[in-house]
CSV table of C-alpha atoms and ligand atoms in Angstrom, one decimal:
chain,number,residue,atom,x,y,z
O,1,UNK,CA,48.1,-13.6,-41.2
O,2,UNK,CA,45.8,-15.6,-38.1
O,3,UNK,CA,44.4,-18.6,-38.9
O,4,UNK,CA,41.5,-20.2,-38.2
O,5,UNK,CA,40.8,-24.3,-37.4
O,6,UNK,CA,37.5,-25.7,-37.5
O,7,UNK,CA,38.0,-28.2,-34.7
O,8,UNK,CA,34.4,-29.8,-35.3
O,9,UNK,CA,30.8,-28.6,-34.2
O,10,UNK,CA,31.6,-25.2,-32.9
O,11,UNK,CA,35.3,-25.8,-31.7
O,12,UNK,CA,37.4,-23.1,-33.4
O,13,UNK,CA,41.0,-22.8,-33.2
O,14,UNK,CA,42.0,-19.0,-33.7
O,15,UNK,CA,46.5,-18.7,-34.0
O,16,UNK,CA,48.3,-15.5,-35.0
O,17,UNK,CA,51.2,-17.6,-34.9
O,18,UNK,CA,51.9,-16.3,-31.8
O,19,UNK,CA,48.7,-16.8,-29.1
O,20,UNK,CA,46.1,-20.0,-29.3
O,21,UNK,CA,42.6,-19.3,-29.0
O,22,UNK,CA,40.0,-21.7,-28.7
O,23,UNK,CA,36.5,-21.4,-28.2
O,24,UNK,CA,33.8,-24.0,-27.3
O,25,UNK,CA,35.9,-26.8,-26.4
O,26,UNK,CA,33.9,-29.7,-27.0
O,27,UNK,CA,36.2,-32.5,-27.8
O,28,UNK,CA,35.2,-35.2,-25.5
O,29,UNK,CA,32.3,-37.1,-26.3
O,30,UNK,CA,32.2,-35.8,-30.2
O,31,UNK,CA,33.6,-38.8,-32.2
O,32,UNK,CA,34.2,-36.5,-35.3
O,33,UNK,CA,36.3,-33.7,-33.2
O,34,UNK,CA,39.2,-33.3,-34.5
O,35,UNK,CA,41.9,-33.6,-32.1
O,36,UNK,CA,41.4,-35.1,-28.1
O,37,UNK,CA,41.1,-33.2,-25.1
O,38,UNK,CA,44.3,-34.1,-23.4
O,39,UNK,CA,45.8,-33.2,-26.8
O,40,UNK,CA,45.3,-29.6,-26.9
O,41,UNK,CA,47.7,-26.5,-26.4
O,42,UNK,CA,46.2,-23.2,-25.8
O,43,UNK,CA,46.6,-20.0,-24.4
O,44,UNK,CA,43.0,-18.6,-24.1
O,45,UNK,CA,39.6,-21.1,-23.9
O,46,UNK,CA,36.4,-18.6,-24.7
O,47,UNK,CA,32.9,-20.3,-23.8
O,48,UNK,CA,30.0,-19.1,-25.5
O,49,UNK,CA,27.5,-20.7,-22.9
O,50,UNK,CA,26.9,-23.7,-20.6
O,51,UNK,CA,25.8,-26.6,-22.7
O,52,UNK,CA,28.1,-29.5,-22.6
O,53,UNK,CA,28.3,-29.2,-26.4
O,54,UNK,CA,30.0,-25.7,-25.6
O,55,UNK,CA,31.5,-25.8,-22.4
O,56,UNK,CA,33.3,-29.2,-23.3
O,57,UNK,CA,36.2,-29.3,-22.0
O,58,UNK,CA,37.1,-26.1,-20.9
O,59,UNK,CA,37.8,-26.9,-17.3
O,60,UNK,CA,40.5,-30.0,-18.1
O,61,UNK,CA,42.0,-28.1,-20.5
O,62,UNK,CA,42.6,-24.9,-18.4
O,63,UNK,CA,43.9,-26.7,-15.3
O,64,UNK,CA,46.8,-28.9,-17.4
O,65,UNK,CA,47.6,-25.5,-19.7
O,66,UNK,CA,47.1,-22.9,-17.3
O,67,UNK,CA,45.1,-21.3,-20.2
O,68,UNK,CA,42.9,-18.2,-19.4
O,69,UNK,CA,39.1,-18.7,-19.3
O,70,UNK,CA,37.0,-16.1,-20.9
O,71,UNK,CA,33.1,-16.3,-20.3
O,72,UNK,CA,30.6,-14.6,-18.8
O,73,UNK,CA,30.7,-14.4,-14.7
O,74,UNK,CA,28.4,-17.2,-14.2
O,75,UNK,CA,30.5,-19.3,-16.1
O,76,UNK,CA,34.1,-17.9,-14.6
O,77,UNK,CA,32.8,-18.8,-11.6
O,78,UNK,CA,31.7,-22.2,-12.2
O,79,UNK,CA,34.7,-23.0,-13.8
O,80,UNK,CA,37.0,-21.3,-10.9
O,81,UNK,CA,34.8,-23.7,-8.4
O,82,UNK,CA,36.0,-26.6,-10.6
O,83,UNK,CA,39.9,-25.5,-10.2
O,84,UNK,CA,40.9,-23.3,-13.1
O,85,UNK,CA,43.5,-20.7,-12.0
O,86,UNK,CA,42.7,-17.6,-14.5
O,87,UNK,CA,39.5,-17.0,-15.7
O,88,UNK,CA,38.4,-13.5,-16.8
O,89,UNK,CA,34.6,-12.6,-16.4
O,90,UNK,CA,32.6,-10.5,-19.5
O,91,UNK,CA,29.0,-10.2,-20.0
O,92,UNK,CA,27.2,-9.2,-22.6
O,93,UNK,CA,27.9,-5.6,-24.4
O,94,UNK,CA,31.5,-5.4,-22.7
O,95,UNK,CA,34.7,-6.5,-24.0
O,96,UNK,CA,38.4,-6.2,-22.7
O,97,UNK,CA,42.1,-6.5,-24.4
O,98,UNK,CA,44.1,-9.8,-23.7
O,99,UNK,CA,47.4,-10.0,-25.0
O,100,UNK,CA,45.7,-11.6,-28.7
O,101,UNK,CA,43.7,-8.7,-29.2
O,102,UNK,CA,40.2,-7.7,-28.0
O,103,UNK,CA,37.1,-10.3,-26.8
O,104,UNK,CA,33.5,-8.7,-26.9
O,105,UNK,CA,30.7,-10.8,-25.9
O,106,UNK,CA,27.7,-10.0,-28.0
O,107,UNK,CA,23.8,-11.1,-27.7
O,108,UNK,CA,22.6,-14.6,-28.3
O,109,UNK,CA,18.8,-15.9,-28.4
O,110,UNK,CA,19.7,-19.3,-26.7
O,111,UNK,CA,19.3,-21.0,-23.5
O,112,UNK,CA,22.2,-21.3,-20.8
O,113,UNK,CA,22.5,-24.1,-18.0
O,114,UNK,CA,25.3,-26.7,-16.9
O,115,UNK,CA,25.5,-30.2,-16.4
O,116,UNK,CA,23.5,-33.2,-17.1
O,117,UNK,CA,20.0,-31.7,-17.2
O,118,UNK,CA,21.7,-28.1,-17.9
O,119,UNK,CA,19.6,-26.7,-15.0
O,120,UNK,CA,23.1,-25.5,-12.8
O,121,UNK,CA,22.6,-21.6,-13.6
O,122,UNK,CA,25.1,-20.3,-16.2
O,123,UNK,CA,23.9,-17.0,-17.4
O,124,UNK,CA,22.9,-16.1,-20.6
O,125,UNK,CA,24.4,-17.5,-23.7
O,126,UNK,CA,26.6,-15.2,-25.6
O,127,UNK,CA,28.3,-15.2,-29.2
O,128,UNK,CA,31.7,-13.2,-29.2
O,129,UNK,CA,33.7,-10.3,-31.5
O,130,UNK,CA,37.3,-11.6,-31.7
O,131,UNK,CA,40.3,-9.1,-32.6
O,132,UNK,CA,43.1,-11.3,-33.3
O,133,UNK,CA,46.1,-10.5,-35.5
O,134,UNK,CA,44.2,-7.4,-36.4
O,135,UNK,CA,41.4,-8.9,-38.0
O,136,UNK,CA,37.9,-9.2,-36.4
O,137,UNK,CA,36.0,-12.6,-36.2
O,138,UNK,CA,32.6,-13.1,-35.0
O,139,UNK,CA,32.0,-16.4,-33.5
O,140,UNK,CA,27.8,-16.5,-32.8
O,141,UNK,CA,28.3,-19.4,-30.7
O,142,UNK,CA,24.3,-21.0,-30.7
O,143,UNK,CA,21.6,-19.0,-31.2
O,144,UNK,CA,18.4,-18.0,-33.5
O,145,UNK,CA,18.5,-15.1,-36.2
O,146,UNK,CA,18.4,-11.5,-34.2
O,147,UNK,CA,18.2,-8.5,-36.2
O,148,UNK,CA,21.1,-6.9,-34.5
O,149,UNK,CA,22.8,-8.9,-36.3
O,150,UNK,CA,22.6,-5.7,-39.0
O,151,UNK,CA,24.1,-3.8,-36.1
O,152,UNK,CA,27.4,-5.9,-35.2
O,153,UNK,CA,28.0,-5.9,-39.3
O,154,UNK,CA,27.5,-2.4,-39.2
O,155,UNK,CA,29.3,-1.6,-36.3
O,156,UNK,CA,32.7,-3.8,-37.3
O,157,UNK,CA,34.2,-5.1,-40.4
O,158,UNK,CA,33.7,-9.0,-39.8
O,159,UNK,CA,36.6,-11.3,-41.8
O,160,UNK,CA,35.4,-14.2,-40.5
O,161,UNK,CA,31.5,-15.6,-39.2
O,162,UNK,CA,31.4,-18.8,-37.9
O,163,UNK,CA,27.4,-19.3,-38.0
O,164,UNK,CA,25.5,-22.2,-36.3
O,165,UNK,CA,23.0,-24.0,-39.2
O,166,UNK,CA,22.0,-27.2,-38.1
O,167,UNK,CA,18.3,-26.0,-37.3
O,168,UNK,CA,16.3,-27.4,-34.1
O,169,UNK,CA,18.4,-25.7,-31.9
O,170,UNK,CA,19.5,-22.3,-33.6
O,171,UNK,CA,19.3,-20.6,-36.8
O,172,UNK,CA,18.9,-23.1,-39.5
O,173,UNK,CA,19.9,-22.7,-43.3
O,174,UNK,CA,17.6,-19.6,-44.4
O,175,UNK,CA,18.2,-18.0,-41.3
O,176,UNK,CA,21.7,-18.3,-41.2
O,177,UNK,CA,21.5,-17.1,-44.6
O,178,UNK,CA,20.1,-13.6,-43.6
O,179,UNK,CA,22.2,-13.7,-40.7
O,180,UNK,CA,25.1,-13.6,-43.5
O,181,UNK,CA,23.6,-10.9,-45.4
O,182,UNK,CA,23.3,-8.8,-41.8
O,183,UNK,CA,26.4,-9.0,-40.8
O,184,UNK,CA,28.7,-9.0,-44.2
O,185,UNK,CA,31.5,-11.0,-43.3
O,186,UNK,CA,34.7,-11.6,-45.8
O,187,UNK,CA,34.4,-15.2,-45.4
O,188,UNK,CA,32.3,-17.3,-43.7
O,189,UNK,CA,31.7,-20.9,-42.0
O,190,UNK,CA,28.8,-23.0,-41.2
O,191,UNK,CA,28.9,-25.0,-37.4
O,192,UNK,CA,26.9,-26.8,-35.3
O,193,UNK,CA,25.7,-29.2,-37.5
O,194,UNK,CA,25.7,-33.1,-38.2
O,195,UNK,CA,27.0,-33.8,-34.9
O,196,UNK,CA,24.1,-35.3,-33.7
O,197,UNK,CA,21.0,-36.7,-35.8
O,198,UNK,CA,18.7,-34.0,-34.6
O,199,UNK,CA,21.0,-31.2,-36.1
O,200,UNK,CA,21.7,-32.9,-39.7
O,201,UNK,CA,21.7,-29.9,-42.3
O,202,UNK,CA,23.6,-29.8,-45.4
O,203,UNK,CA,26.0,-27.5,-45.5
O,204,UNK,CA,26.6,-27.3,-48.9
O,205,UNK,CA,23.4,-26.1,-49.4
O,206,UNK,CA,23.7,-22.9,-47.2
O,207,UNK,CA,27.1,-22.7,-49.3
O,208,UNK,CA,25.3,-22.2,-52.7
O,209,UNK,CA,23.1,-19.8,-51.7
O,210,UNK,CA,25.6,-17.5,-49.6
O,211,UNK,CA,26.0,-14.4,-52.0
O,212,UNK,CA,29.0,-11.9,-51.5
O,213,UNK,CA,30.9,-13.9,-48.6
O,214,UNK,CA,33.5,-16.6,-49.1
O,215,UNK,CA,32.0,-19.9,-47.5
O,216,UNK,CA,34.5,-22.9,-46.3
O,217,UNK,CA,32.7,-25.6,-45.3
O,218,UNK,CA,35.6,-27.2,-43.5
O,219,UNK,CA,35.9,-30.9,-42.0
O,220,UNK,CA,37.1,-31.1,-38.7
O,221,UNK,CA,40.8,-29.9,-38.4
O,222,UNK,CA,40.8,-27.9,-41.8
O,223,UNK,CA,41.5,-24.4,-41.2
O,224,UNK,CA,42.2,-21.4,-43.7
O,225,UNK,CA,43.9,-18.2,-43.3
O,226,UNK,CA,42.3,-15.2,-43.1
M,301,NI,NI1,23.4,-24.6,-26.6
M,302,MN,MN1,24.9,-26.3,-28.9
């Protein structure tokens, strides 16, 4: 049965006991992440876009892992330019089969850029479909409420949503609320929130109101098994 780690903000740790998969490695610089940087074993880093908050870091852990990079082209180049060894390049729509399971980048209505200001080009931003362990998890990585969120619930049976609900950014409470109801996951977990005073949302709030989903509103380095 995979697991999943909540490693703080929108760092997930996905395990099938076998492979490691993280995505959005932002450890550095978060006080309430859940393990360090130079800490981490994985086998597979997947970046949802180029925000610090997101692209964390990807690049250090790659280079002293050897871990595979999965992002879309803008970003596998960046992140080749910076030294990482194996990156594979999506984009949006397509997926591919790594030895976990399958990695489909879906739509996200959310800015991309890299570094300080974020204005070094990195594509759109992108949420992903997961296939590990033969379950399906859908990671939105940031973005507002799009109604094709109905479509990716149609289209696959979701165990696991990890939604973003801190508002000012992405989808806030009621929005991630429909985005729930769209998309019909088995269980579901609120990110991207109280990291930072502009994104302060209460998440057991949304958890209340979800209706047919189980919600885990998990502290940094709680996971559940799915
Ligand atoms: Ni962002
Ligand atoms: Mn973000």
């Amino acid at each position: 049965m995979p697991k999943a780690t909540f490693m703080g903000h929108s760092c997930v740790m996905l395990t099938d006991g076998k492979h490691k998969v993280m995505i959005d490695p932002f450890l550095s610089g978060n006080e309430k992440a859940a393990v360090q940087a130079d800490k981490v074993d994985v086998d597979f880093i997947l970046i949802t876009h180029g925000h610090g908050d997101h692209i964390g870091d990807a690049v250090s852990i790659a280079k002293r892992t050897g871990a595979t990079v999965i992002s879309n082209y803008e970003i596998m180049n960046l992140v080749s330019r910076q030294g990482v060894q194996k990156a594979h390049p999506l984009h949006i729509g397509g997926g591919a089969n790594f030895d976990f399971g399958r990695v489909k980048m879906t739509i996200a209505h959310h800015g991309g850029g890299y570094g300080p200001d974020a204005s070094i080009y990195t594509g759109p931003a992108a949420g992903f479909l997961v296939e590990i362990g033969g379950k399906v998890v859908y990671h939105a990585g940031d973005t507002g409420l799009f109604y094709d969120m109905k479509l990716i619930g149609d289209m696959n049976k979701i165990d696991v949503a990890f939604l973003p609900i801190g508002d000012n950014f992405t989808m806030g409470i009621e929005d991630a609320l429909k985005a729930v109801e769209f998309l019909g996951p088995r269980h579901v977990v609120p990110m991207h929130y109280d990291t930072f005073p502009i994104i302060q949302a209460d998440p057991q709030q949304f958890a209340r109101k979800v209706i047919g989903s189980q919600v885990h509103v998990l502290k940094p380095g709680e996971s559940f098994d799915f």
